[in-house]
Tab-separated table of C-alpha atoms in Angstrom:
chain	number	residue	atom	x	y	z
A	1	SER	CA	20.967	-37.337	-8.347
A	2	ILE	CA	19.141	-36.220	-10.832
A	3	PRO	CA	15.418	-37.028	-11.007
A	4	SER	CA	13.672	-40.148	-12.640
A	5	GLY	CA	13.010	-39.135	-16.578
A	6	ALA	CA	15.840	-36.595	-16.619
A	7	THR	CA	18.746	-36.096	-18.397
A	8	ILE	CA	22.130	-33.344	-18.334
A	9	ALA	CA	22.249	-31.853	-21.877
A	10	ASN	CA	26.320	-31.002	-22.849
A	11	SER	CA	25.844	-27.671	-20.934
A	12	GLY	CA	25.414	-29.393	-17.289
A	13	THR	CA	22.148	-28.456	-16.931
A	14	ALA	CA	19.223	-30.981	-15.992
A	15	THR	CA	16.442	-31.529	-19.308
A	16	GLY	CA	12.971	-33.369	-19.462
A	17	PHE	CA	11.415	-31.838	-15.975
A	18	ASN	CA	10.166	-28.271	-14.554
A	19	GLN	CA	11.808	-26.404	-17.476
A	20	ILE	CA	10.297	-23.190	-17.534
A	21	THR	CA	7.878	-23.021	-20.050
A	22	MET	CA	6.800	-19.528	-20.164
A	23	ILE	CA	8.344	-16.079	-18.816
A	24	ASP	CA	5.141	-13.360	-19.536
A	25	GLN	CA	5.513	-9.584	-18.965
A	26	PHE	CA	3.139	-6.240	-17.949
A	27	ARG	CA	3.763	-2.852	-16.882
A	28	LEU	CA	1.949	0.177	-16.812
A	29	SER	CA	1.786	2.071	-19.494
A	30	ALA	CA	0.585	5.274	-18.061
A	31	SER	CA	1.100	6.638	-14.210
A	32	ILE	CA	-2.043	5.858	-11.849
A	33	ALA	CA	-2.365	8.880	-9.925
A	34	GLY	CA	-3.495	8.147	-5.570
A	35	ALA	CA	-4.218	4.888	-6.760
A	36	ASN	CA	-5.190	3.242	-2.723
A	37	HIS	CA	-6.851	0.572	-4.962
A	38	VAL	CA	-6.402	-2.048	-7.486
A	39	ILE	CA	-4.209	-1.448	-9.990
A	40	ASP	CA	-6.299	-2.675	-12.455
A	41	ALA	CA	-5.704	0.188	-16.006
A	42	ASN	CA	-2.397	0.678	-17.939
A	43	TRP	CA	-1.358	-2.832	-18.443
A	44	GLU	CA	0.340	-3.608	-21.807
A	45	ARG	CA	2.674	-5.904	-22.333
A	46	PRO	CA	6.249	-4.333	-23.897
A	47	ASP	CA	6.710	-4.234	-27.253
A	48	THR	CA	9.580	-1.522	-27.804
A	49	GLY	CA	13.122	-3.120	-29.023
A	50	ILE	CA	13.826	-6.124	-28.463
A	51	SER	CA	11.248	-6.556	-25.783
A	52	ALA	CA	9.864	-11.100	-24.963
A	53	GLN	CA	7.917	-13.163	-23.901
A	54	PHE	CA	8.173	-16.669	-23.526
A	55	GLY	CA	5.806	-19.154	-24.276
A	56	SER	CA	3.252	-20.196	-26.119
A	57	ILE	CA	-0.074	-19.818	-23.662
A	58	GLN	CA	0.385	-16.791	-21.761
A	59	MET	CA	-0.923	-15.030	-18.963
A	60	SER	CA	-4.686	-13.354	-19.337
A	61	GLN	CA	-5.091	-10.299	-17.632
A	62	SER	CA	-9.067	-7.843	-17.474
A	63	SER	CA	-9.072	-4.779	-15.021
A	64	GLY	CA	-5.919	-5.799	-12.985
A	65	VAL	CA	-6.750	-9.348	-12.656
A	66	PHE	CA	-4.036	-11.957	-13.647
A	67	THR	CA	-5.294	-15.263	-14.664
A	68	PHE	CA	-2.954	-17.958	-14.790
A	69	PRO	CA	-2.695	-19.806	-17.947
A	70	SER	CA	-1.700	-23.387	-16.977
A	71	THR	CA	-0.853	-24.904	-13.790
A	72	GLY	CA	2.178	-24.723	-12.047
A	73	PHE	CA	4.714	-23.181	-10.173
A	74	TYR	CA	5.375	-19.606	-10.590
A	75	LYS	CA	7.203	-16.964	-9.283
A	76	ILE	CA	5.706	-13.629	-9.492
A	77	ASP	CA	7.631	-10.216	-9.796
A	78	PHE	CA	6.957	-6.549	-9.383
A	79	ILE	CA	8.610	-3.528	-9.357
A	80	ALA	CA	7.301	-0.353	-8.872
A	81	LEU	CA	8.790	3.145	-9.624
A	82	ILE	CA	6.845	5.505	-6.978
A	83	SER	CA	6.783	9.490	-6.675
A	84	TYR	CA	6.162	11.823	-4.250
A	85	GLY	CA	5.510	15.534	-5.586
A	86	ASN	CA	6.157	17.560	-2.157
A	87	VAL	CA	3.651	15.819	0.513
A	88	ALA	CA	5.144	15.168	4.190
A	89	ASP	CA	3.218	11.735	4.288
A	90	ASN	CA	5.390	9.713	1.550
A	91	GLN	CA	4.727	6.038	2.576
A	92	THR	CA	3.143	3.830	0.015
A	93	LEU	CA	2.855	0.550	0.093
A	94	ILE	CA	2.416	-1.741	-2.365
A	95	LYS	CA	0.462	-5.791	-2.198
A	96	THR	CA	0.810	-9.167	-4.732
A	97	GLU	CA	-2.526	-10.660	-3.722
A	98	ILE	CA	-3.833	-13.896	-4.502
A	99	THR	CA	-6.918	-15.727	-4.614
A	100	THR	CA	-8.318	-19.769	-4.239
A	101	ASP	CA	-11.606	-18.667	-4.328
A	102	ASN	CA	-11.773	-16.041	-7.372
A	103	ALA	CA	-13.487	-13.562	-4.987
A	104	ASN	CA	-11.270	-13.667	-1.660
A	105	TYR	CA	-7.707	-11.959	-1.944
A	106	THR	CA	-4.529	-12.057	0.734
A	107	THR	CA	-1.296	-11.167	0.505
A	108	TYR	CA	1.296	-12.606	-0.068
A	109	ALA	CA	4.291	-10.122	-0.683
A	110	GLU	CA	4.337	-6.632	0.030
A	111	ALA	CA	6.700	-4.269	-0.899
A	112	LEU	CA	6.975	-0.541	0.591
A	113	ALA	CA	8.480	2.722	-0.300
A	114	GLY	CA	8.986	6.022	1.894
A	115	SER	CA	10.047	7.511	4.813
A	116	ASN	CA	7.054	8.970	6.448
A	117	SER	CA	8.950	12.152	7.565
A	118	SER	CA	10.270	14.125	4.347
A	119	SER	CA	8.092	16.524	2.519
A	120	ASN	CA	10.612	17.396	-0.154
A	121	ASN	CA	9.928	15.146	-4.009
A	122	SER	CA	11.353	11.731	-4.019
A	123	ARG	CA	11.072	8.965	-6.017
A	124	PHE	CA	11.624	5.098	-5.138
A	125	SER	CA	11.998	1.973	-6.397
A	126	VAL	CA	10.463	-0.895	-4.361
A	127	SER	CA	10.092	-4.631	-5.465
A	128	SER	CA	8.233	-7.606	-4.449
A	129	SER	CA	8.951	-11.311	-5.511
A	130	ILE	CA	6.915	-15.159	-4.698
A	131	ILE	CA	6.303	-18.264	-5.519
A	132	VAL	CA	3.054	-19.571	-5.933
A	133	ASP	CA	1.581	-23.078	-6.403
A	134	ILE	CA	-1.049	-23.194	-9.476
A	135	THR	CA	-3.572	-25.908	-8.694
A	136	ASP	CA	-6.664	-24.750	-9.738
A	137	THR	CA	-6.390	-21.696	-13.085
A	138	THR	CA	-10.768	-20.886	-12.570
A	139	ASN	CA	-10.055	-19.568	-9.090
A	140	GLN	CA	-6.446	-19.349	-8.088
A	141	LYS	CA	-5.749	-15.291	-9.919
A	142	CYS	CA	-3.623	-12.400	-9.245
A	143	GLN	CA	-3.703	-8.826	-8.632
A	144	PHE	CA	-1.516	-6.143	-7.489
A	145	LYS	CA	-3.009	-3.199	-5.267
A	146	GLY	CA	-1.155	0.043	-3.398
A	147	SER	CA	-2.499	1.616	0.006
A	148	SER	CA	-1.297	4.270	1.457
A	149	PHE	CA	-1.361	6.432	-1.651
A	150	GLU	CA	-1.534	10.080	-0.059
A	151	SER	CA	-3.043	11.550	-2.857
A	152	SER	CA	-2.437	12.844	-6.154
A	153	ASN	CA	0.751	13.807	-5.511
A	154	VAL	CA	1.899	10.100	-5.301
A	155	VAL	CA	2.162	8.186	-8.202
A	156	LEU	CA	2.857	4.977	-9.213
A	157	GLU	CA	4.911	5.781	-12.303
A	158	GLY	CA	4.566	4.235	-15.647
A	159	ASP	CA	5.343	4.884	-19.040
A	160	SER	CA	4.494	3.109	-22.787
A	161	SER	CA	7.949	2.811	-23.760
A	162	ILE	CA	10.021	1.723	-21.133
A	163	ASN	CA	9.720	-0.592	-17.636
A	164	MET	CA	9.270	1.539	-14.695
A	165	THR	CA	5.910	-0.286	-13.020
A	166	VAL	CA	6.175	-4.175	-13.921
A	167	ALA	CA	4.612	-7.109	-13.092
A	168	THR	CA	6.837	-10.860	-14.290
A	169	PHE	CA	5.181	-13.849	-14.405
A	170	THR	CA	7.457	-16.912	-14.844
A	171	ARG	CA	6.152	-20.790	-14.551
A	172	ILE	CA	9.184	-22.175	-13.346
A	173	GLY	CA	7.136	-26.375	-13.116
A	174	ASP	CA	4.797	-28.455	-13.042
A	175	THR	CA	2.548	-28.610	-9.594
């Protein structure tokens, strides 16, 4: 059944409610070694080729803390490319953390890379995805945190011309 106020377009999809109104993306513009902390540097919006964002209002980012532009349901996708340069303990955990009071963060998603036994060079790409209901844009924010980075031989990869480590925020509907 179709919700009240919605209509069916010629394509057979419902329109008039809970439509995607924003897609925004950030990537690391340069690699970060030994990131045992909030990933707080080198964030940029992709600007190469036909890269694009959608919507009139976008996410804002300061020192790795992402602020939502309006209330609503958001899908947060995070992909990280991690390289290990000849380290014995090559396990890395990337966390997506949310605060509801603009101070204390809780882990909502994790992505783990590594084998904890290799002493050779290796690379892993990991991802996580969550959906959150943002009802307070002043206090509810997002950050990404690396942990278990053994040393400077463990690198969260970034590049200013292609997406290697990237966060995508999609507003999927009204709260």
